[in-house]
Amino acid sequence: MTARIVETERVIIVGAGLAALYAALNLAPRPVVLISPEALGEGASSGWAQGGIAASLGEDDAPSKHANDTEIAGAGTVDPIVAAFVTAAAPEHVRHLTALGTPFDRHDNAYVLGLEAAHSHPRIAKVKGDQAGRAVMATLIEKVGQTPSIQVLTNTLASGLEVQDGRVTGIFIERASEPSTEPVLLRGAAHLLAGGGSAGLYAITTNPPRIRGHVIGMAARAGAVIGDPEFVQFHPTAIDAGIDPAPLATEALRGEGAILINRHGERFMEGIHPDMELAPRDIVARAIFSQSQQGLRPMLDTRAALGGEILTHFPAVAEACREAGIDPVAEPIPVNAAAHYHMGGIAADVSGRTSLDGLWVAGEVASTGLHGANRLASNGLLEALVIASSAAEDMAKALGIAGENIAEVELDFEEGGALADQSAVAELRRIMTEHVGVVRDADGMKAALIKIDGLERRTAESDAFANMIATATLIAAAALKREESRGGHYRSDFPAPDPKLAERTKMTLDEALAIRRAAIEQTEPAQ
C-alpha cells in the first residue's frame, strides 16, 4: 500500500467512544491524537448504551459475586483471572466517573442500582433510567475538550496497519466522508485501537452505522490473533419498527417488571426458563426469534409495570417509540432479536496488549476473555473503562517520560479514490443475518462463507470493505468450527454444549480463510 508518511511522537488512538476517550484522559499529559470518523459523541456505540455500568457498589454485594455472575453468564469460557481483575476495579471507575461529573442516579449519596438479567444483585449504575451511555460520553467529551494534550482529528478513518517484523509501526488513515486516492501512513509513539465492534455487519442491529467490524478486520489483515469471533450477542428486545439501526428497548425495562408476550397475549417465557424475562440474553433472544419465525409477533409489555412512568424513567425508549408511532403507555412494544455486541475481537490481555508488538486495544474491539460466550448485561461499558485505563498505564510505562511541546498532527489527502460499495455492504449484512444469526447450522455457515468469497471477488477493491469481509469471514469460520451450542453461539445441528469445547477460540485470518476455502471445495461439483 502506497501512502504519504507522517510521523508523530503522539500516541495514536483509533476511535471516539468511551474506551478511546478514557484512554486519552488517562494518558494525559502525554500527547495523543484521536482518529474519529465523526465529531466526538456521534457514531460510537458507547453513547447508545442504555443499561449502565455494572459494579458491586451495594452493601451486600462484592466483586467476587460480580465475577461469579460474569463467569456463569459466559457459559464456561470466561477467563476467571480477567473477571476478577475487571470486577475488582469496577467500583473505583464508577466513582471516578462520578467525580468527573457523570450524574449517576443517587439517593442520599448512595447509588441507585438497577437489576438486569443474570445478575444476582442490583449493581447497575444508571443515569435517568436509560441515559448512562449518553451521560458518560458527555462527561468525557467535556473533559477531553479541556485537556490540551488531546488532539482530535475528525472525518478520519483508520483503514490498515503497517507491520514491520511483527511490530505495528503505523496506521493508514483515510478521509471518512469522501474518498481519497491513497491513505496517509501515520506513525506514532504507540498505537491503540478502540474503534468498536462488529454487530453492524448484520442487517438487523442496534449498532451505529460505522460499527461494522472495520477495526477487527484491519488488525486481522495485519496478522493479529483474533479471540472468540463466533460469539455475537443478539439483544432480545430491539424495537421492531423497520428502522435501521433498530432502536433498543433496554433490558432495564424487564428489570422493572416488563413482560414478553406474543400477539395472542401469551407470556411465552414462562415455560422456557425459571427467570423468565430475566433469563440470560441468549435464551431470551432465541425465544423471541422463535416467536418471530412462527409469525407470533413478540412484544414487550411495559403497561402494568411502568404505565406512564416509562415516559419519564426511560426517555430514550419513549422517544424511540414515539418516532416509530408506538404508544408504550397504551400498547405493547413490538420487538425482535438484533445483533448487539461482539464478545469476540482482537485477542488481548488485561493491559490491552495484543499478539502484535506496539499494538494495544480496548473496548468492544478487544477480546480479553471477560465475556466468554455471552456478555453479562452492563459489563460492556465496564470492560471499556477498565481495559482503557489499564492500557493507558501500560503504554505510559512502555514509552517512559513524555516529551513536551509535541506538534499537532496535520493530514492532507489527495482528491479522488472510492468508498466501499454500499450495495455490497448491504448484501454482506443480509448474508450474515440469514446464515450466521441467532440460530445457525453447518449448511448455512458454509453457504455464508461461499457467498462472502464471491462477494469479495466481484466487488471493487476497498480497504474498508476488505476489513468488513475479513471480520465476517472470521465470525462464520469460527462458528462453523465450533460444533456445539454455547452462550450467544447456537447451532440447531449441535444444540447442546460439549464440555470438551469449553475453551476460548484463538484464530488468525489465514486460518479462517483456510476454513472458507474448505467450505468452497466441499460444495464444488466433482470434475
PDB file of N, CA and C in Angstrom, residues 88-163:
ATOM      1  N   ALA A  88     -13.069  -6.262  40.256  1.00  0.00           N
ATOM      2  CA  ALA A  88     -12.453  -5.597  41.412  1.00  0.00           C
ATOM      3  C   ALA A  88     -12.239  -4.115  41.154  1.00  0.00           C
ATOM      4  N   ALA A  89     -11.955  -3.765  39.900  1.00  0.00           N
ATOM      5  CA  ALA A  89     -11.703  -2.366  39.548  1.00  0.00           C
ATOM      6  C   ALA A  89     -12.987  -1.563  39.321  1.00  0.00           C
ATOM      7  N   ALA A  90     -14.118  -2.254  39.161  1.00  0.00           N
ATOM      8  CA  ALA A  90     -15.358  -1.590  38.739  1.00  0.00           C
ATOM      9  C   ALA A  90     -15.796  -0.442  39.647  1.00  0.00           C
ATOM     10  N   PRO A  91     -15.925  -0.640  40.961  1.00  0.00           N
ATOM     11  CA  PRO A  91     -16.411   0.470  41.803  1.00  0.00           C
ATOM     12  C   PRO A  91     -15.550   1.722  41.697  1.00  0.00           C
ATOM     13  N   GLU A  92     -14.225   1.535  41.640  1.00  0.00           N
ATOM     14  CA  GLU A  92     -13.318   2.681  41.533  1.00  0.00           C
ATOM     15  C   GLU A  92     -13.611   3.517  40.293  1.00  0.00           C
ATOM     16  N   HIS A  93     -13.896   2.863  39.174  1.00  0.00           N
ATOM     17  CA  HIS A  93     -14.111   3.608  37.939  1.00  0.00           C
ATOM     18  C   HIS A  93     -15.473   4.310  37.927  1.00  0.00           C
ATOM     19  N   VAL A  94     -16.479   3.703  38.525  1.00  0.00           N
ATOM     20  CA  VAL A  94     -17.768   4.391  38.629  1.00  0.00           C
ATOM     21  C   VAL A  94     -17.622   5.632  39.508  1.00  0.00           C
ATOM     22  N   ARG A  95     -16.885   5.502  40.602  1.00  0.00           N
ATOM     23  CA  ARG A  95     -16.670   6.669  41.475  1.00  0.00           C
ATOM     24  C   ARG A  95     -15.845   7.742  40.758  1.00  0.00           C
ATOM     25  N   HIS A  96     -14.870   7.307  39.950  1.00  0.00           N
ATOM     26  CA  HIS A  96     -14.069   8.271  39.198  1.00  0.00           C
ATOM     27  C   HIS A  96     -14.941   9.029  38.205  1.00  0.00           C
ATOM     28  N   LEU A  97     -15.810   8.317  37.484  1.00  0.00           N
ATOM     29  CA  LEU A  97     -16.712   8.989  36.550  1.00  0.00           C
ATOM     30  C   LEU A  97     -17.636   9.957  37.287  1.00  0.00           C
ATOM     31  N   THR A  98     -18.063   9.571  38.487  1.00  0.00           N
ATOM     32  CA  THR A  98     -18.908  10.461  39.293  1.00  0.00           C
ATOM     33  C   THR A  98     -18.141  11.731  39.643  1.00  0.00           C
ATOM     34  N   ALA A  99     -16.886  11.565  40.031  1.00  0.00           N
ATOM     35  CA  ALA A  99     -16.060  12.729  40.374  1.00  0.00           C
ATOM     36  C   ALA A  99     -15.828  13.624  39.165  1.00  0.00           C
ATOM     37  N   LEU A 100     -15.786  13.026  37.972  1.00  0.00           N
ATOM     38  CA  LEU A 100     -15.618  13.821  36.754  1.00  0.00           C
ATOM     39  C   LEU A 100     -16.885  14.584  36.383  1.00  0.00           C
ATOM     40  N   GLY A 101     -18.029  14.164  36.956  1.00  0.00           N
ATOM     41  CA  GLY A 101     -19.273  14.890  36.705  1.00  0.00           C
ATOM     42  C   GLY A 101     -20.412  14.067  36.137  1.00  0.00           C
ATOM     43  N   THR A 102     -20.246  12.761  35.979  1.00  0.00           N
ATOM     44  CA  THR A 102     -21.338  11.938  35.454  1.00  0.00           C
ATOM     45  C   THR A 102     -22.458  11.866  36.484  1.00  0.00           C
ATOM     46  N   PRO A 103     -23.693  12.246  36.120  1.00  0.00           N
ATOM     47  CA  PRO A 103     -24.787  12.332  37.100  1.00  0.00           C
ATOM     48  C   PRO A 103     -25.512  10.995  37.299  1.00  0.00           C
ATOM     49  N   PHE A 104     -24.802  10.004  37.842  1.00  0.00           N
ATOM     50  CA  PHE A 104     -25.457   8.726  38.113  1.00  0.00           C
ATOM     51  C   PHE A 104     -26.630   8.928  39.073  1.00  0.00           C
ATOM     52  N   ASP A 105     -27.659   8.094  38.916  1.00  0.00           N
ATOM     53  CA  ASP A 105     -28.820   8.161  39.801  1.00  0.00           C
ATOM     54  C   ASP A 105     -28.378   7.850  41.236  1.00  0.00           C
ATOM     55  N   ARG A 106     -28.690   8.769  42.164  1.00  0.00           N
ATOM     56  CA  ARG A 106     -28.277   8.588  43.557  1.00  0.00           C
ATOM     57  C   ARG A 106     -29.400   9.033  44.489  1.00  0.00           C
ATOM     58  N   HIS A 107     -29.381   8.461  45.693  1.00  0.00           N
ATOM     59  CA  HIS A 107     -30.348   8.841  46.729  1.00  0.00           C
ATOM     60  C   HIS A 107     -29.608   8.862  48.059  1.00  0.00           C
ATOM     61  N   ASP A 108     -29.622  10.005  48.737  1.00  0.00           N
ATOM     62  CA  ASP A 108     -28.871  10.175  49.986  1.00  0.00           C
ATOM     63  C   ASP A 108     -27.401   9.791  49.799  1.00  0.00           C
ATOM     64  N   ASN A 109     -26.840  10.215  48.669  1.00  0.00           N
ATOM     65  CA  ASN A 109     -25.432   9.974  48.319  1.00  0.00           C
ATOM     66  C   ASN A 109     -25.098   8.522  48.008  1.00  0.00           C
ATOM     67  N   ALA A 110     -26.090   7.661  48.004  1.00  0.00           N
ATOM     68  CA  ALA A 110     -25.864   6.257  47.627  1.00  0.00           C
ATOM     69  C   ALA A 110     -26.347   6.051  46.195  1.00  0.00           C
ATOM     70  N   TYR A 111     -25.646   5.199  45.454  1.00  0.00           N
ATOM     71  CA  TYR A 111     -26.046   4.926  44.078  1.00  0.00           C
ATOM     72  C   TYR A 111     -27.363   4.156  44.066  1.00  0.00           C
ATOM     73  N   VAL A 112     -28.261   4.566  43.183  1.00  0.00           N
ATOM     74  CA  VAL A 112     -29.487   3.801  42.941  1.00  0.00           C
ATOM     75  C   VAL A 112     -29.132   2.738  41.912  1.00  0.00           C
ATOM     76  N   LEU A 113     -29.131   1.491  42.315  1.00  0.00           N
ATOM     77  CA  LEU A 113     -28.611   0.405  41.484  1.00  0.00           C
ATOM     78  C   LEU A 113     -29.735  -0.420  40.883  1.00  0.00           C
ATOM     79  N   GLY A 114     -29.665  -0.660  39.583  1.00  0.00           N
ATOM     80  CA  GLY A 114     -30.673  -1.444  38.889  1.00  0.00           C
ATOM     81  C   GLY A 114     -30.286  -2.915  38.816  1.00  0.00           C
ATOM     82  N   LEU A 115     -31.280  -3.743  38.569  1.00  0.00           N
ATOM     83  CA  LEU A 115     -31.086  -5.180  38.394  1.00  0.00           C
ATOM     84  C   LEU A 115     -31.300  -5.537  36.932  1.00  0.00           C
ATOM     85  N   GLU A 116     -30.365  -6.279  36.352  1.00  0.00           N
ATOM     86  CA  GLU A 116     -30.511  -6.740  34.974  1.00  0.00           C
ATOM     87  C   GLU A 116     -30.281  -8.239  34.917  1.00  0.00           C
ATOM     88  N   ALA A 117     -30.572  -8.815  33.764  1.00  0.00           N
ATOM     89  CA  ALA A 117     -30.572 -10.261  33.604  1.00  0.00           C
ATOM     90  C   ALA A 117     -29.258 -10.894  34.029  1.00  0.00           C
ATOM     91  N   ALA A 118     -29.373 -12.012  34.741  1.00  0.00           N
ATOM     92  CA  ALA A 118     -28.266 -12.879  35.158  1.00  0.00           C
ATOM     93  C   ALA A 118     -27.378 -12.255  36.229  1.00  0.00           C
ATOM     94  N   HIS A 119     -27.763 -11.098  36.784  1.00  0.00           N
ATOM     95  CA  HIS A 119     -27.063 -10.535  37.937  1.00  0.00           C
ATOM     96  C   HIS A 119     -27.747 -11.031  39.216  1.00  0.00           C
ATOM     97  N   SER A 120     -26.963 -11.439  40.210  1.00  0.00           N
ATOM     98  CA  SER A 120     -27.527 -11.916  41.470  1.00  0.00           C
ATOM     99  C   SER A 120     -27.889 -10.778  42.414  1.00  0.00           C
ATOM    100  N   HIS A 121     -27.393  -9.582  42.123  1.00  0.00           N
ATOM    101  CA  HIS A 121     -27.660  -8.415  42.963  1.00  0.00           C
ATOM    102  C   HIS A 121     -27.913  -7.196  42.078  1.00  0.00           C
ATOM    103  N   PRO A 122     -28.685  -6.227  42.568  1.00  0.00           N
ATOM    104  CA  PRO A 122     -28.761  -4.954  41.856  1.00  0.00           C
ATOM    105  C   PRO A 122     -27.378  -4.290  41.876  1.00  0.00           C
ATOM    106  N   ARG A 123     -26.801  -4.027  40.690  1.00  0.00           N
ATOM    107  CA  ARG A 123     -25.465  -3.419  40.660  1.00  0.00           C
ATOM    108  C   ARG A 123     -25.249  -2.567  39.410  1.00  0.00           C
ATOM    109  N   ILE A 124     -26.347  -2.149  38.762  1.00  0.00           N
ATOM    110  CA  ILE A 124     -26.184  -1.361  37.547  1.00  0.00           C
ATOM    111  C   ILE A 124     -26.289   0.118  37.899  1.00  0.00           C
ATOM    112  N   ALA A 125     -25.177   0.827  37.797  1.00  0.00           N
ATOM    113  CA  ALA A 125     -25.181   2.275  37.998  1.00  0.00           C
ATOM    114  C   ALA A 125     -25.770   2.923  36.750  1.00  0.00           C
ATOM    115  N   LYS A 126     -26.879   3.654  36.911  1.00  0.00           N
ATOM    116  CA  LYS A 126     -27.634   4.179  35.783  1.00  0.00           C
ATOM    117  C   LYS A 126     -27.707   5.709  35.847  1.00  0.00           C
ATOM    118  N   VAL A 127     -28.174   6.281  34.739  1.00  0.00           N
ATOM    119  CA  VAL A 127     -28.450   7.716  34.678  1.00  0.00           C
ATOM    120  C   VAL A 127     -29.832   7.896  34.070  1.00  0.00           C
ATOM    121  N   LYS A 128     -30.764   8.388  34.861  1.00  0.00           N
ATOM    122  CA  LYS A 128     -32.135   8.632  34.403  1.00  0.00           C
ATOM    123  C   LYS A 128     -32.710   7.408  33.697  1.00  0.00           C
ATOM    124  N   GLY A 129     -32.481   6.251  34.257  1.00  0.00           N
ATOM    125  CA  GLY A 129     -33.048   5.022  33.726  1.00  0.00           C
ATOM    126  C   GLY A 129     -32.285   4.456  32.553  1.00  0.00           C
ATOM    127  N   ASP A 130     -32.251   5.196  31.425  1.00  0.00           N
ATOM    128  CA  ASP A 130     -31.659   4.636  30.205  1.00  0.00           C
ATOM    129  C   ASP A 130     -30.692   5.600  29.512  1.00  0.00           C
ATOM    130  N   GLN A 131     -30.083   6.500  30.289  1.00  0.00           N
ATOM    131  CA  GLN A 131     -29.235   7.538  29.699  1.00  0.00           C
ATOM    132  C   GLN A 131     -27.753   7.387  30.041  1.00  0.00           C
ATOM    133  N   ALA A 132     -27.337   6.235  30.556  1.00  0.00           N
ATOM    134  CA  ALA A 132     -25.967   6.103  31.065  1.00  0.00           C
ATOM    135  C   ALA A 132     -24.913   6.349  29.995  1.00  0.00           C
ATOM    136  N   GLY A 133     -25.036   5.675  28.852  1.00  0.00           N
ATOM    137  CA  GLY A 133     -24.032   5.827  27.809  1.00  0.00           C
ATOM    138  C   GLY A 133     -23.896   7.260  27.350  1.00  0.00           C
ATOM    139  N   ARG A 134     -25.032   7.887  27.128  1.00  0.00           N
ATOM    140  CA  ARG A 134     -25.034   9.283  26.668  1.00  0.00           C
ATOM    141  C   ARG A 134     -24.409  10.209  27.715  1.00  0.00           C
ATOM    142  N   ALA A 135     -24.750   9.979  28.995  1.00  0.00           N
ATOM    143  CA  ALA A 135     -24.254  10.856  30.056  1.00  0.00           C
ATOM    144  C   ALA A 135     -22.754  10.679  30.283  1.00  0.00           C
ATOM    145  N   VAL A 136     -22.286   9.441  30.275  1.00  0.00           N
ATOM    146  CA  VAL A 136     -20.851   9.200  30.452  1.00  0.00           C
ATOM    147  C   VAL A 136     -20.067   9.823  29.300  1.00  0.00           C
ATOM    148  N   MET A 137     -20.568   9.635  28.076  1.00  0.00           N
ATOM    149  CA  MET A 137     -19.882  10.210  26.924  1.00  0.00           C
ATOM    150  C   MET A 137     -19.849  11.732  27.010  1.00  0.00           C
ATOM    151  N   ALA A 138     -20.945  12.347  27.430  1.00  0.00           N
ATOM    152  CA  ALA A 138     -20.977  13.806  27.551  1.00  0.00           C
ATOM    153  C   ALA A 138     -19.937  14.289  28.550  1.00  0.00           C
ATOM    154  N   THR A 139     -19.803  13.562  29.653  1.00  0.00           N
ATOM    155  CA  THR A 139     -18.805  13.914  30.668  1.00  0.00           C
ATOM    156  C   THR A 139     -17.393  13.821  30.105  1.00  0.00           C
ATOM    157  N   LEU A 140     -17.105  12.723  29.426  1.00  0.00           N
ATOM    158  CA  LEU A 140     -15.756  12.517  28.902  1.00  0.00           C
ATOM    159  C   LEU A 140     -15.434  13.495  27.777  1.00  0.00           C
ATOM    160  N   ILE A 141     -16.404  13.776  26.926  1.00  0.00           N
ATOM    161  CA  ILE A 141     -16.172  14.738  25.835  1.00  0.00           C
ATOM    162  C   ILE A 141     -15.836  16.109  26.397  1.00  0.00           C
ATOM    163  N   GLU A 142     -16.546  16.501  27.451  1.00  0.00           N
ATOM    164  CA  GLU A 142     -16.246  17.796  28.078  1.00  0.00           C
ATOM    165  C   GLU A 142     -14.822  17.808  28.626  1.00  0.00           C
ATOM    166  N   LYS A 143     -14.410  16.735  29.283  1.00  0.00           N
ATOM    167  CA  LYS A 143     -13.061  16.679  29.854  1.00  0.00           C
ATOM    168  C   LYS A 143     -11.995  16.646  28.764  1.00  0.00           C
ATOM    169  N   VAL A 144     -12.264  15.924  27.676  1.00  0.00           N
ATOM    170  CA  VAL A 144     -11.318  15.892  26.556  1.00  0.00           C
ATOM    171  C   VAL A 144     -11.117  17.300  25.994  1.00  0.00           C
ATOM    172  N   GLY A 145     -12.220  18.040  25.860  1.00  0.00           N
ATOM    173  CA  GLY A 145     -12.125  19.402  25.347  1.00  0.00           C
ATOM    174  C   GLY A 145     -11.325  20.322  26.238  1.00  0.00           C
ATOM    175  N   GLN A 146     -11.186  19.964  27.513  1.00  0.00           N
ATOM    176  CA  GLN A 146     -10.437  20.781  28.469  1.00  0.00           C
ATOM    177  C   GLN A 146      -8.994  20.310  28.639  1.00  0.00           C
ATOM    178  N   THR A 147      -8.601  19.289  27.887  1.00  0.00           N
ATOM    179  CA  THR A 147      -7.279  18.668  28.068  1.00  0.00           C
ATOM    180  C   THR A 147      -6.384  19.015  26.885  1.00  0.00           C
ATOM    181  N   PRO A 148      -5.404  19.876  27.064  1.00  0.00           N
ATOM    182  CA  PRO A 148      -4.578  20.351  25.945  1.00  0.00           C
ATOM    183  C   PRO A 148      -3.774  19.252  25.252  1.00  0.00           C
ATOM    184  N   SER A 149      -3.492  18.165  25.952  1.00  0.00           N
ATOM    185  CA  SER A 149      -2.649  17.112  25.362  1.00  0.00           C
ATOM    186  C   SER A 149      -3.396  16.248  24.350  1.00  0.00           C
ATOM    187  N   ILE A 150      -4.709  16.404  24.248  1.00  0.00           N
ATOM    188  CA  ILE A 150      -5.510  15.553  23.359  1.00  0.00           C
ATOM    189  C   ILE A 150      -5.884  16.312  22.090  1.00  0.00           C
ATOM    190  N   GLN A 151      -5.437  15.797  20.946  1.00  0.00           N
ATOM    191  CA  GLN A 151      -5.839  16.324  19.643  1.00  0.00           C
ATOM    192  C   GLN A 151      -6.871  15.374  19.041  1.00  0.00           C
ATOM    193  N   VAL A 152      -7.918  15.915  18.462  1.00  0.00           N
ATOM    194  CA  VAL A 152      -8.957  15.106  17.817  1.00  0.00           C
ATOM    195  C   VAL A 152      -8.975  15.413  16.326  1.00  0.00           C
ATOM    196  N   LEU A 153      -8.785  14.399  15.502  1.00  0.00           N
ATOM    197  CA  LEU A 153      -8.899  14.529  14.048  1.00  0.00           C
ATOM    198  C   LEU A 153     -10.220  13.901  13.615  1.00  0.00           C
ATOM    199  N   THR A 154     -11.190  14.723  13.229  1.00  0.00           N
ATOM    200  CA  THR A 154     -12.471  14.201  12.774  1.00  0.00           C
ATOM    201  C   THR A 154     -12.440  13.979  11.256  1.00  0.00           C
ATOM    202  N   ASN A 155     -13.483  13.309  10.756  1.00  0.00           N
ATOM    203  CA  ASN A 155     -13.578  12.955   9.330  1.00  0.00           C
ATOM    204  C   ASN A 155     -12.365  12.125   8.889  1.00  0.00           C
ATOM    205  N   THR A 156     -11.833  11.342   9.821  1.00  0.00           N
ATOM    206  CA  THR A 156     -10.700  10.468   9.511  1.00  0.00           C
ATOM    207  C   THR A 156     -11.050   9.041   9.892  1.00  0.00           C
ATOM    208  N   LEU A 157     -10.571   8.106   9.105  1.00  0.00           N
ATOM    209  CA  LEU A 157     -10.922   6.698   9.274  1.00  0.00           C
ATOM    210  C   LEU A 157      -9.658   5.852   9.132  1.00  0.00           C
ATOM    211  N   ALA A 158      -9.370   5.023  10.121  1.00  0.00           N
ATOM    212  CA  ALA A 158      -8.246   4.092  10.014  1.00  0.00           C
ATOM    213  C   ALA A 158      -8.632   2.960   9.074  1.00  0.00           C
ATOM    214  N   SER A 159      -7.722   2.590   8.163  1.00  0.00           N
ATOM    215  CA  SER A 159      -8.061   1.553   7.183  1.00  0.00           C
ATOM    216  C   SER A 159      -7.085   0.386   7.166  1.00  0.00           C
ATOM    217  N   GLY A 160      -5.932   0.499   7.835  1.00  0.00           N
ATOM    218  CA  GLY A 160      -4.971  -0.595   7.840  1.00  0.00           C
ATOM    219  C   GLY A 160      -3.828  -0.324   8.793  1.00  0.00           C
ATOM    220  N   LEU A 161      -3.041  -1.351   9.040  1.00  0.00           N
ATOM    221  CA  LEU A 161      -1.887  -1.244   9.917  1.00  0.00           C
ATOM    222  C   LEU A 161      -0.605  -1.516   9.145  1.00  0.00           C
ATOM    223  N   GLU A 162       0.431  -0.759   9.461  1.00  0.00           N
ATOM    224  CA  GLU A 162       1.765  -1.067   8.954  1.00  0.00           C
ATOM    225  C   GLU A 162       2.453  -1.958   9.982  1.00  0.00           C
ATOM    226  N   VAL A 163       2.963  -3.095   9.531  1.00  0.00           N
ATOM    227  CA  VAL A 163       3.643  -4.032  10.421  1.00  0.00           C
ATOM    228  C   VAL A 163       5.038  -4.316   9.872  1.00  0.00           C
TER     229      VAL A 163
END
